[in-house]
mmCIF file of C-alpha atoms and ligand atoms in Angstrom:
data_model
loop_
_atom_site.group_PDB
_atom_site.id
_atom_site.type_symbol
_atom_site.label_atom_id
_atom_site.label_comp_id
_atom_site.label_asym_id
_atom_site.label_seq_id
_atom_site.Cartn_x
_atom_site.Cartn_y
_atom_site.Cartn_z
ATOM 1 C CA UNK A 293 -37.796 -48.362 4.673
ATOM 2 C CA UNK A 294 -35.993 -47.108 8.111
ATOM 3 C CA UNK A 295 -32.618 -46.969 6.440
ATOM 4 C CA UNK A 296 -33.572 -45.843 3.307
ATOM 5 C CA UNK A 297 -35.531 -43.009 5.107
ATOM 6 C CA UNK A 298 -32.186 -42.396 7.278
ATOM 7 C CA UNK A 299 -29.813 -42.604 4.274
ATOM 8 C CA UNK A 300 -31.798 -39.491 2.643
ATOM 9 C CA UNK A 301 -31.754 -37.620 6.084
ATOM 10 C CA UNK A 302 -28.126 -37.840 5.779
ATOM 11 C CA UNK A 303 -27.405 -37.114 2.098
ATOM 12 C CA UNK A 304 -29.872 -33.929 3.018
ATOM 13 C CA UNK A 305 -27.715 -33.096 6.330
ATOM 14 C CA UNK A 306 -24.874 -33.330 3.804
ATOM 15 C CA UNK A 307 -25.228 -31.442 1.163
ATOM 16 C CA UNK A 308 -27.936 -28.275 1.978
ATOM 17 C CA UNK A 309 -25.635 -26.889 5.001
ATOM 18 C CA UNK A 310 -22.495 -27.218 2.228
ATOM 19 C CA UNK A 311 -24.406 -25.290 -0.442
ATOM 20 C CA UNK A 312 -26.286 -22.536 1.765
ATOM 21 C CA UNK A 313 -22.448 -22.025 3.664
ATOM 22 C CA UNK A 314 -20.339 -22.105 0.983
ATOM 23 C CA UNK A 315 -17.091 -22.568 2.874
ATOM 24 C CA UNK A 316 -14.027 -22.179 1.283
ATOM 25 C CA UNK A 317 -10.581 -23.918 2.487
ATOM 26 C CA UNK A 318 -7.182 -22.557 2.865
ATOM 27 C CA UNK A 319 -4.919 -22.956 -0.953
ATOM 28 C CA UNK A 320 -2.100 -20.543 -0.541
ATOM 29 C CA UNK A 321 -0.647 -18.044 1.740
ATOM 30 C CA UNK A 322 2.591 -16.046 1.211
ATOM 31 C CA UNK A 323 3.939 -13.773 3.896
ATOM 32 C CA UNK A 324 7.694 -12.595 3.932
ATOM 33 C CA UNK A 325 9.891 -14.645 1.634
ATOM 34 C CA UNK A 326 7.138 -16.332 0.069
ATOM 35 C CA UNK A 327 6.972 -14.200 -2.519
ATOM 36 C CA UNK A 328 10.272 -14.814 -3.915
ATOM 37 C CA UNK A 329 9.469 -18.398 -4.884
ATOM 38 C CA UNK A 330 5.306 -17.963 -5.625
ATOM 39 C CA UNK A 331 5.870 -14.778 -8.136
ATOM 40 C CA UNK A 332 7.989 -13.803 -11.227
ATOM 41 C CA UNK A 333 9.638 -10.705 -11.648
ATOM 42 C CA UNK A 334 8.659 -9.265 -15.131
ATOM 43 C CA UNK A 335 11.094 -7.603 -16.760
ATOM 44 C CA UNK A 336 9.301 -7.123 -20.215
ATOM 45 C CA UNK A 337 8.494 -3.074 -21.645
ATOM 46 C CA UNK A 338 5.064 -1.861 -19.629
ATOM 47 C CA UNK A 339 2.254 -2.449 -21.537
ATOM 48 C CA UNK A 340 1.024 0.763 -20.784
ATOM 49 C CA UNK A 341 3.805 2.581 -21.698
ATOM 50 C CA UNK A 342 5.047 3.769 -18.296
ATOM 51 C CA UNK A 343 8.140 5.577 -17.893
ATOM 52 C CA UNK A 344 9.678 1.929 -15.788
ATOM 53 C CA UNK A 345 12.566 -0.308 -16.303
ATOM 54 C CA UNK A 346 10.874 -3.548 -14.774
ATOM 55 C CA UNK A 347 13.640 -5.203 -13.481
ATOM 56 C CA UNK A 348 14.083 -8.947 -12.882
ATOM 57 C CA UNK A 349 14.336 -10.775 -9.069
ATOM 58 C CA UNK A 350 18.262 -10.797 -8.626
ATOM 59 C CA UNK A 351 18.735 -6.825 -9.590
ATOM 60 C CA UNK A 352 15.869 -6.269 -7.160
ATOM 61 C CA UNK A 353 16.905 -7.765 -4.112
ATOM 62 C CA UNK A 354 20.831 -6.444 -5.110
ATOM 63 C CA UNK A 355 19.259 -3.111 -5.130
ATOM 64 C CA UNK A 356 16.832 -3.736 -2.374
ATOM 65 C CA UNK A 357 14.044 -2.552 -4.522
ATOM 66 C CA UNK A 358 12.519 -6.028 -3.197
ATOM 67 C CA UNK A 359 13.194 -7.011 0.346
ATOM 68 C CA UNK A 360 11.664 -9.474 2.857
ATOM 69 C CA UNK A 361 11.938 -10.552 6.186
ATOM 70 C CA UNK A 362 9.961 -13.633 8.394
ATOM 71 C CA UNK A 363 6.867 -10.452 8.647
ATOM 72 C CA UNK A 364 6.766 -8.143 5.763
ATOM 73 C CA UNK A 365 7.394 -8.243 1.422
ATOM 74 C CA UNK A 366 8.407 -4.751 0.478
ATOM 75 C CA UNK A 367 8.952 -4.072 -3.089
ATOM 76 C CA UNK A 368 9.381 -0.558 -4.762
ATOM 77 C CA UNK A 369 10.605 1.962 -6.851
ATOM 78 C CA UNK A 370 14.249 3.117 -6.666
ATOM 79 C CA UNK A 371 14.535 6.651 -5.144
ATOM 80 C CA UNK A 372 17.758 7.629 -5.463
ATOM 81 C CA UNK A 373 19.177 7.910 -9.165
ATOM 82 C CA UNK A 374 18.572 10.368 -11.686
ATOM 83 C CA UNK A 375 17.145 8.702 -14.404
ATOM 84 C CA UNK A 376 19.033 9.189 -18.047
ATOM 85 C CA UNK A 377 16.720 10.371 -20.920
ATOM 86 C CA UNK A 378 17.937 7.004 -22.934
ATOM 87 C CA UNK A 379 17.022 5.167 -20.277
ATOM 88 C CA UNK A 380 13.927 2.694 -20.377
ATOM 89 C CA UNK A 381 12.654 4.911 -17.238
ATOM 90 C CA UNK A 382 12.760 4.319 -13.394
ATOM 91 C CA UNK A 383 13.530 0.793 -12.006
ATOM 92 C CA UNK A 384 10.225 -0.355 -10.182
ATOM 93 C CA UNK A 385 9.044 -3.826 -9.759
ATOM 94 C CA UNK A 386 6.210 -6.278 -11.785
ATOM 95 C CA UNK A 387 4.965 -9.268 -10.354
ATOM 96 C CA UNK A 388 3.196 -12.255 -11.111
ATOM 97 C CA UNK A 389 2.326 -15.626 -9.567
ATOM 98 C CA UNK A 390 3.165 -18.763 -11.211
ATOM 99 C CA UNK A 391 -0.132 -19.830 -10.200
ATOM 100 C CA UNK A 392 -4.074 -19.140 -11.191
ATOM 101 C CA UNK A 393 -6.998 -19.581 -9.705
ATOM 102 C CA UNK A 394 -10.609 -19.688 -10.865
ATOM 103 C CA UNK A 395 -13.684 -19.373 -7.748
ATOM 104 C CA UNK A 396 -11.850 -18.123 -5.095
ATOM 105 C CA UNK A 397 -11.481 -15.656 -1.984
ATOM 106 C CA UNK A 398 -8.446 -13.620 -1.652
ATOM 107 C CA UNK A 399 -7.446 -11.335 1.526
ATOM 108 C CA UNK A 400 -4.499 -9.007 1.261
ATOM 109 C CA UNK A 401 -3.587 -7.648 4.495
ATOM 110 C CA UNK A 402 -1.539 -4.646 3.237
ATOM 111 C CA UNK A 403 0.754 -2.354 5.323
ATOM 112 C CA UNK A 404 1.458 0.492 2.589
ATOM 113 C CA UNK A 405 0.865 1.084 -1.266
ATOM 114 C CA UNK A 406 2.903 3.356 -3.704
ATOM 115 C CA UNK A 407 2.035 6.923 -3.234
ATOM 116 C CA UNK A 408 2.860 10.226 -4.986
ATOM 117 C CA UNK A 409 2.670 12.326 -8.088
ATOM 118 C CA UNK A 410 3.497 10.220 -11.102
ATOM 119 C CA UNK A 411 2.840 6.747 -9.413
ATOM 120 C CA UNK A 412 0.358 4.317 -10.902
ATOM 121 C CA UNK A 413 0.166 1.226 -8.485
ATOM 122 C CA UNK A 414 -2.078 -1.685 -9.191
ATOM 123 C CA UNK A 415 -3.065 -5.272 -7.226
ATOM 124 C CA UNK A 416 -4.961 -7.357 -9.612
ATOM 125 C CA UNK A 417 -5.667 -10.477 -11.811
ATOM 126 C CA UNK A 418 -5.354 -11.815 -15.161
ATOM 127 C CA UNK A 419 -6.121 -14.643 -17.227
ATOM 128 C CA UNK A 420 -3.435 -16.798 -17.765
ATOM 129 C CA UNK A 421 -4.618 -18.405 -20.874
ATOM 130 C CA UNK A 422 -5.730 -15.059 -22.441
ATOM 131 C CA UNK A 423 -4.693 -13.471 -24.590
ATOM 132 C CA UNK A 424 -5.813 -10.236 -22.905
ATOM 133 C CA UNK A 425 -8.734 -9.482 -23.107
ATOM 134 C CA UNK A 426 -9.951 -12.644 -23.274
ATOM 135 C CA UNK A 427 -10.209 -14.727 -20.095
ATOM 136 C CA UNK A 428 -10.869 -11.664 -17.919
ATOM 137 C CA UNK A 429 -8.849 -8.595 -16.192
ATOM 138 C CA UNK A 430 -10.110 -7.779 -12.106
ATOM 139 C CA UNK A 431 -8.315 -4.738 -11.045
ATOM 140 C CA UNK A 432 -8.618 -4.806 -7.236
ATOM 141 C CA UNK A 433 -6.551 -1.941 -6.074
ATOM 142 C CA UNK A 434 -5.514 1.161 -8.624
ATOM 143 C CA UNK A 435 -5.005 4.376 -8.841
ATOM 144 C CA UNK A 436 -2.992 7.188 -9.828
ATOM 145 C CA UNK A 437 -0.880 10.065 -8.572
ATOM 146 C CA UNK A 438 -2.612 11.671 -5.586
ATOM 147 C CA UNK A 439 -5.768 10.003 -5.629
ATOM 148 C CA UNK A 440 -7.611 8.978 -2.547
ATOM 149 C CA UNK A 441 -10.293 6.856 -3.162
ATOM 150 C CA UNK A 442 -9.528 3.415 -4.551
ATOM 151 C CA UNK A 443 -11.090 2.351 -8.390
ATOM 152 C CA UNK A 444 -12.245 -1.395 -8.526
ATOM 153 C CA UNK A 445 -13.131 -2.462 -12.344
ATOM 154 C CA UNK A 446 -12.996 -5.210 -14.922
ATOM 155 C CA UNK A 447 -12.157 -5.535 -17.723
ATOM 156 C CA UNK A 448 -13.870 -8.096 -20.652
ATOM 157 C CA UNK A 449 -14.308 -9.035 -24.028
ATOM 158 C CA UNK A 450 -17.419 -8.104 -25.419
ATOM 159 C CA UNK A 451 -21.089 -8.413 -24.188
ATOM 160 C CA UNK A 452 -20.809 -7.762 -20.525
ATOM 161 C CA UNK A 453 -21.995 -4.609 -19.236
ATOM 162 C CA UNK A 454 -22.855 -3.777 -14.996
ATOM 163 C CA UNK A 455 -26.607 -2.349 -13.784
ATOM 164 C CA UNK A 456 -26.156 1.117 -12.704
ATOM 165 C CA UNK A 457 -27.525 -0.693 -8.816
ATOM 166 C CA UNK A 458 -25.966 -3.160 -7.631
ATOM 167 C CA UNK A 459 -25.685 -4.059 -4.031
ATOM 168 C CA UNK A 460 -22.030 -1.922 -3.047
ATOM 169 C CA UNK A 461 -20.952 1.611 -0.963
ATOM 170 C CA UNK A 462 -19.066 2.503 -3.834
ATOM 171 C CA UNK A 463 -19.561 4.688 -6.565
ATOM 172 C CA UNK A 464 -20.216 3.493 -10.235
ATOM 173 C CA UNK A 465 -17.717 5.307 -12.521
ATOM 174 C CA UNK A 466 -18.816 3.955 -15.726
ATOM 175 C CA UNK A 467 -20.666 0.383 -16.521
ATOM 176 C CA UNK A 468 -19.145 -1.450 -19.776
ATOM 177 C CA UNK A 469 -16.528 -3.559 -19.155
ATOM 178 C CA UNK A 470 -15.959 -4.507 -22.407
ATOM 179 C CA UNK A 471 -11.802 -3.282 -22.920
ATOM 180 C CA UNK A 472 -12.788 -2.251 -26.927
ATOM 181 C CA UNK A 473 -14.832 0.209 -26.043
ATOM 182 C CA UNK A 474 -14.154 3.657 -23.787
ATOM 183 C CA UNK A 475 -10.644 2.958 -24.596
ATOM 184 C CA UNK A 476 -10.718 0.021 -22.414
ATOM 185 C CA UNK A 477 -11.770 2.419 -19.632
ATOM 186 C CA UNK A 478 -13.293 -1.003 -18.035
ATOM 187 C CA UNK A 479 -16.700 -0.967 -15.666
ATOM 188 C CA UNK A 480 -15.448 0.733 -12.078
ATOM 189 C CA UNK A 481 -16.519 0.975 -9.046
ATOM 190 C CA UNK A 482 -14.796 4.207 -6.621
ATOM 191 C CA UNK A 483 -14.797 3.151 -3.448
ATOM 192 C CA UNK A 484 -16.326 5.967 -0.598
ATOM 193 C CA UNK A 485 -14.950 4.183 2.203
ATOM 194 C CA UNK A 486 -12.592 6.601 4.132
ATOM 195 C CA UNK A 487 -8.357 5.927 3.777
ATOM 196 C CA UNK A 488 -9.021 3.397 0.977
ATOM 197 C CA UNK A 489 -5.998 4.603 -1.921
ATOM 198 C CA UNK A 490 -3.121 6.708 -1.654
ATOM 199 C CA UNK A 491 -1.572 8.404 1.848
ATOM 200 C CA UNK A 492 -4.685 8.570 3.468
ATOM 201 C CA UNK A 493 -4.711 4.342 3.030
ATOM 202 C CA UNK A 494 -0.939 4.519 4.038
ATOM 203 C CA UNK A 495 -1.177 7.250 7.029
ATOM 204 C CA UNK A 496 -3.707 5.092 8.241
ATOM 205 C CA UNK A 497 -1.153 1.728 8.709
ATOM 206 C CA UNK A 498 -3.291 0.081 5.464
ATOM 207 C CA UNK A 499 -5.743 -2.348 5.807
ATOM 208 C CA UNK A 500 -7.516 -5.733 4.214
ATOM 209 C CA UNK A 501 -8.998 -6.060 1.250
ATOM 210 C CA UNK A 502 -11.161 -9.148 0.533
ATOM 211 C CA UNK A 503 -12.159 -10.077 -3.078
ATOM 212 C CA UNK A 504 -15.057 -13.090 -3.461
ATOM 213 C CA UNK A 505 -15.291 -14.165 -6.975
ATOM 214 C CA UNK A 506 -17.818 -16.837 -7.576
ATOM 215 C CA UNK A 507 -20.386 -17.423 -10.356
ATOM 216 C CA UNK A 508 -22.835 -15.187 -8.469
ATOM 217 C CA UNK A 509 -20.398 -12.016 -7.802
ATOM 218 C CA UNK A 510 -17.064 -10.622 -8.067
ATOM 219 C CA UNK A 511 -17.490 -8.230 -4.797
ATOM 220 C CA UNK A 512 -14.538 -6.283 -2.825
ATOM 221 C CA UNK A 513 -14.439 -5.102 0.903
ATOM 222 C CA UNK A 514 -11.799 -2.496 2.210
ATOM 223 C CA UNK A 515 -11.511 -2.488 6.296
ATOM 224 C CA UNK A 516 -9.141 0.584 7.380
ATOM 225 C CA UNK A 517 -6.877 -0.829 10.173
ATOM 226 C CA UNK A 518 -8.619 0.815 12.519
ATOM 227 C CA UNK A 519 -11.861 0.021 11.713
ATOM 228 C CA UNK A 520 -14.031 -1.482 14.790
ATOM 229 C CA UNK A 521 -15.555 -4.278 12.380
ATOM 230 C CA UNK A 522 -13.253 -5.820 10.926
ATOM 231 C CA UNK A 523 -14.106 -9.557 11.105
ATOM 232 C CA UNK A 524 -12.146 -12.343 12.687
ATOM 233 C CA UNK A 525 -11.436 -14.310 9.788
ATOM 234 C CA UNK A 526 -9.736 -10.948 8.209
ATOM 235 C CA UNK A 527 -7.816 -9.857 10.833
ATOM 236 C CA UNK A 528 -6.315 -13.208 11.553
ATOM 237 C CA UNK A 529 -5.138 -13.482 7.501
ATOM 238 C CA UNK A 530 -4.095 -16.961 8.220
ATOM 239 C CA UNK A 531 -7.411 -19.900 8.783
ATOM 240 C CA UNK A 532 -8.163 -22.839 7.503
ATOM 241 C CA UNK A 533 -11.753 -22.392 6.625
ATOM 242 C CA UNK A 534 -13.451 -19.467 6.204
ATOM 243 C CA UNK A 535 -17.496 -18.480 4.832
ATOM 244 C CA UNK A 536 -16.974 -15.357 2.568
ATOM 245 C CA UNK A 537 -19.457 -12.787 3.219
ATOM 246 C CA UNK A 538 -20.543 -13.895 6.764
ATOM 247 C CA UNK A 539 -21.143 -10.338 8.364
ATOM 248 C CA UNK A 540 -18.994 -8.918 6.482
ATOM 249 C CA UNK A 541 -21.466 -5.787 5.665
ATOM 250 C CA UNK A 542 -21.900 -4.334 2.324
ATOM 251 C CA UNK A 543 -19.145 -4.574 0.053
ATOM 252 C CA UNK A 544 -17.386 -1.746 -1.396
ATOM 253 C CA UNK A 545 -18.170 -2.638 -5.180
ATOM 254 C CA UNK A 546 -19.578 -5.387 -6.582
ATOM 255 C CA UNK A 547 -19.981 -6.803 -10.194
ATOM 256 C CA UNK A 548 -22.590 -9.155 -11.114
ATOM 257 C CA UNK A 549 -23.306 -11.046 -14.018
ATOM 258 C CA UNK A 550 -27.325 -10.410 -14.881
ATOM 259 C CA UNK A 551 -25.993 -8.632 -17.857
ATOM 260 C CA UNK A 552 -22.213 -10.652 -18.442
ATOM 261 C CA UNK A 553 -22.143 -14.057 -18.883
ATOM 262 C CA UNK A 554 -19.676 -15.277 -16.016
ATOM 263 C CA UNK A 555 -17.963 -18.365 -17.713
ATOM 264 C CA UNK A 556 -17.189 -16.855 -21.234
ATOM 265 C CA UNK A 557 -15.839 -13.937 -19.648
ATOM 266 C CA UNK A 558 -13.765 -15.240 -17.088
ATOM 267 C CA UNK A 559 -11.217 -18.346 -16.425
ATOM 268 C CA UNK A 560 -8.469 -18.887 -13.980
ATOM 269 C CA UNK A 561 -6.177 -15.683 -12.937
ATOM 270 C CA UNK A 562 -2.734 -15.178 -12.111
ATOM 271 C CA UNK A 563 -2.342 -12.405 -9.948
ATOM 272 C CA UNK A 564 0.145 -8.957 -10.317
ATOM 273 C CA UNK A 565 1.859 -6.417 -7.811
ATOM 274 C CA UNK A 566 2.781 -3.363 -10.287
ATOM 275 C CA UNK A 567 4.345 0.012 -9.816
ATOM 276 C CA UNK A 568 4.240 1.683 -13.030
ATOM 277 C CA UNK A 569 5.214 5.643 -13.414
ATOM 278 C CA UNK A 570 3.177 7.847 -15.826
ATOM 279 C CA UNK A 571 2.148 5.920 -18.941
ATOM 280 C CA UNK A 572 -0.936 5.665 -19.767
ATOM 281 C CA UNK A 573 -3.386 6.859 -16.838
ATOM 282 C CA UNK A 574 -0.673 8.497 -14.882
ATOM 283 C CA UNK A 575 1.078 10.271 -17.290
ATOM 284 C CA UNK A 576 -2.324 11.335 -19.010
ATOM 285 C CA UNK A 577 -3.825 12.756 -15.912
ATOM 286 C CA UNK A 578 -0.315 14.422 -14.229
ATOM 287 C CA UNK A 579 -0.961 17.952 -15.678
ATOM 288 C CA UNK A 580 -4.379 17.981 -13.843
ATOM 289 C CA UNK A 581 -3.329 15.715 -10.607
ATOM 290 C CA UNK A 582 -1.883 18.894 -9.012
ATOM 291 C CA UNK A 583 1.602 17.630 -9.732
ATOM 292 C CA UNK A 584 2.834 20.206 -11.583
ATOM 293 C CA UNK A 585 4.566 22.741 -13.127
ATOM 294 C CA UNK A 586 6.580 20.579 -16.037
ATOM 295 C CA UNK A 587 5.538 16.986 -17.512
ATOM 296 C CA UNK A 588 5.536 13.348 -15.815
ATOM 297 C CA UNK A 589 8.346 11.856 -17.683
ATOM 298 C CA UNK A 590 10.422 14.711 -16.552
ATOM 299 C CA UNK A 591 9.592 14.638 -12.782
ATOM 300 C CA UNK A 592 10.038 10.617 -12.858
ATOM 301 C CA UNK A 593 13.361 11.244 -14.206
ATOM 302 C CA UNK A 594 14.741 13.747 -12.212
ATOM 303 C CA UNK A 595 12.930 14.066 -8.579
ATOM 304 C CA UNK A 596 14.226 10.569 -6.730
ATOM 305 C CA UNK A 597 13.498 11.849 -3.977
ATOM 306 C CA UNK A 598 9.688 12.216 -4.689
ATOM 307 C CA UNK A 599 9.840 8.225 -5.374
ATOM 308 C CA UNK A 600 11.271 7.214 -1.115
ATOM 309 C CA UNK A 601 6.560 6.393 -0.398
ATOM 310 C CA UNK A 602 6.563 4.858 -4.074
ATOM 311 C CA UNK A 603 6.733 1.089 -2.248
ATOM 312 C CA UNK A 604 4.388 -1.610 -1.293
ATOM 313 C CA UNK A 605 4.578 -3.092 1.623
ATOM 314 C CA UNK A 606 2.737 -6.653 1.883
ATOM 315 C CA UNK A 607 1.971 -8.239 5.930
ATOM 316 C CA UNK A 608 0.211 -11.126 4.000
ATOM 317 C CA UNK A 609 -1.907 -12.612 0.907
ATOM 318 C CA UNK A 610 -3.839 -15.512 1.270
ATOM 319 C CA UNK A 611 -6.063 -17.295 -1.102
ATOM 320 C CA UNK A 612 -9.141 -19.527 -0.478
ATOM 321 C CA UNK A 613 -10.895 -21.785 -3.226
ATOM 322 C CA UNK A 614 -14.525 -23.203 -3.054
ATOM 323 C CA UNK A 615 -14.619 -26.611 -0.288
ATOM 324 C CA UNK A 616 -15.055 -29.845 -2.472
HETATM 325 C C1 NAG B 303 16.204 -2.628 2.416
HETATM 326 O O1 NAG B 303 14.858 -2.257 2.549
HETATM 327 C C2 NAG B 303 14.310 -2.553 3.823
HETATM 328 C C3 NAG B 303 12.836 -2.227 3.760
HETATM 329 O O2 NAG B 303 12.586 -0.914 3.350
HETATM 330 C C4 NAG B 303 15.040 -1.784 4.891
HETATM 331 O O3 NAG B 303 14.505 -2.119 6.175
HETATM 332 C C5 NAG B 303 16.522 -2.142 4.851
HETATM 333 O O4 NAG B 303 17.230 -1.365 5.774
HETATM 334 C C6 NAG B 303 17.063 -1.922 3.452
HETATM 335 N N1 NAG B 303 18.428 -2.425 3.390
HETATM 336 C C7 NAG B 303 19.407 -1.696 2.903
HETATM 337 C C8 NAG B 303 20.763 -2.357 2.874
HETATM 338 O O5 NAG B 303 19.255 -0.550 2.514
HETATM 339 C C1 NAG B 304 -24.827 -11.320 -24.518
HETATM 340 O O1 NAG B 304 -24.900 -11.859 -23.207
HETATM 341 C C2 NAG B 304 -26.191 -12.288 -22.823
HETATM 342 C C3 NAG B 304 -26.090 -12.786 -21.372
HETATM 343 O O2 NAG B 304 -25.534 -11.851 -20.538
HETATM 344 C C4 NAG B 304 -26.672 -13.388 -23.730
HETATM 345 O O3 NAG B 304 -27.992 -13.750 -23.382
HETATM 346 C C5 NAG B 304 -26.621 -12.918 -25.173
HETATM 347 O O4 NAG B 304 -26.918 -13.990 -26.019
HETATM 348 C C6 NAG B 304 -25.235 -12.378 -25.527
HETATM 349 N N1 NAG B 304 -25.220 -11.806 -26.859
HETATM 350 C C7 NAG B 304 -24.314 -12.154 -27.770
HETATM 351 C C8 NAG B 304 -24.435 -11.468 -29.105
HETATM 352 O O5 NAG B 304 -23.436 -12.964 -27.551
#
């Protein structure tokens, strides 16, 4: 009776600390010249119809529009040529890894993001299985020409909707994230944290941005660089084990699935670095973004110049899945 008693202390010492922590191990991090090997350069017309050429790994790092050293991945749009009206637009760069992942924890330390009139810059995920939208879309950083706060949504087939309250800082923008309806304007989430999109983000030297997606939340933080609470785990970008959420504070938007079934809306994602120009969002909202006079395809095409803080500049991205 001793050892059986003693065997089901253990298996209890086992398993409730492992479900109650939920640690997550280290599966990937690329920093520098990582990227060139984890991601693929898309080279394919934007879906969104911006005014890009998406151009493939070997004419970006020829042109320097992607560049890495043993710190920093920079990748950008080019800002010196004129761009011809037969052109397919303004070479800029679209990424995505080779890999996907389901339940997982990703932190992003990043040093700068696309800015400017015309820009439309996104970090997010995508089901690799698809096709779009089925599997899932999580857009974790977007936004479009001088914008300042940062929009976090999804994106679904149908039958998954948010609550108006949900446990976030951020603002609810609108609530059905099914893509057929709104004209897939997605369920999104503005963040009100200071410097979180745009040159305030950049002016400030960036920051990290954490996304937890589990089968009880998809939730997003956004520490400034200099904010005073940024936790260990985050700031170091790099460990072997880390517990999501652990005094971390209130995210900046969260998505929950009381009203969205998690599993039928979502599988494993790869994950994307875009800079698109107008299309779209961009191109849609330029005569109102205080980018005027004229129209978006025209300033893309012939202001470079406007293009030199149109870059991203990446100190790290590394990805935790759920511990076994
Ligand atoms: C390429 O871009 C990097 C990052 O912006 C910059 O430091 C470097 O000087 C550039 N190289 C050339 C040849 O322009
Ligand atoms: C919609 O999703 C809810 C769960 O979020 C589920 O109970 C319901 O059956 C679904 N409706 C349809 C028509 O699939």
């Amino acid at each position: 009776m001793l050892s059986q008693n003693f065997f089901s202390i253990l298996i209890a010492l086992k398993f409730i600390p492992t479900a109650l922590s939920q640690s997550y191990t280290q599966n990937a991090h690329f920093k520098g010249r990582d990227f060139f090997g984890a991601f693929n350069w898309e080279t394919f017309d934007d879906p969104t119809h911006g005014r890009v050429n998406f151009v493939d790994q070997g004419t970006a790092l020829n042109t320097n529009l992607s560049y890495a050293d043993n710190d920093v991945f920079i990748m950008r749009a080019d800002y010196h040529q004129i761009v011809p009206s037969y052109a397919r637009g303004r070479d800029s760069i679209r990424i995505t890894s080779h890999d996907a992942w389901g339940d997982s924890l990703l932190i992003l330390d990043l040093a700068h993001m696309p800015e400017g009139c015309a820009t439309w810059p996104a970090y997010w995920t995508i089901s690799k299985n698809g096709p779009w939208p089925q599997g899932g879309e999580m857009d974790i950083i977007e936004g479009v020409n001088l914008n300042s706060n940062n929009l976090a949504s999804l994106h679904t087939t149908t039958n998954c909707t948010m609550p108006q309250t949900r446990d976030q800082s951020g603002q609810v923008i609108s609530t059905n994230c099914d893509a057929a309806v709104n004209y897939n304007q997605g369920c999104g989430v503005a963040s009100t944290t200071p410097n979180s999109y745009g040159s305030g983000f950049n002016n400030n030297g960036g920051g990290w941005i954490a996304t937890w997606r589990s089968p009880n939340a998809i939730s997003h933080w956004f520490w400034p660089r200099n904010a005073p609470n940024v936790p260990d785990e985050i700031r170091q970008g790099d460990c072997g084990v880390v517990t999501p959420g652990d005094n971390w504070g209130t995210p900046d938007a969260t998505f929950v699935w009381s009203q969205c079934d998690y599993n039928s809306h979502f599988d494993p994602h790869q994950i994307i670095f875009d800079l698109t120009l107008c299309g779209d969002w961009a191109g849609n909202a330029f005569p109102t973004a205080g980018c005027g006079p004229g129209n978006c395809q025209d300033f893309v095409d012939n202001t470079p110049d406007a293009f030199q803080n149109a870059f991203w500049e990446i100190n790290s991205l590394t990805i935790y899945t759920p511990q076994s």
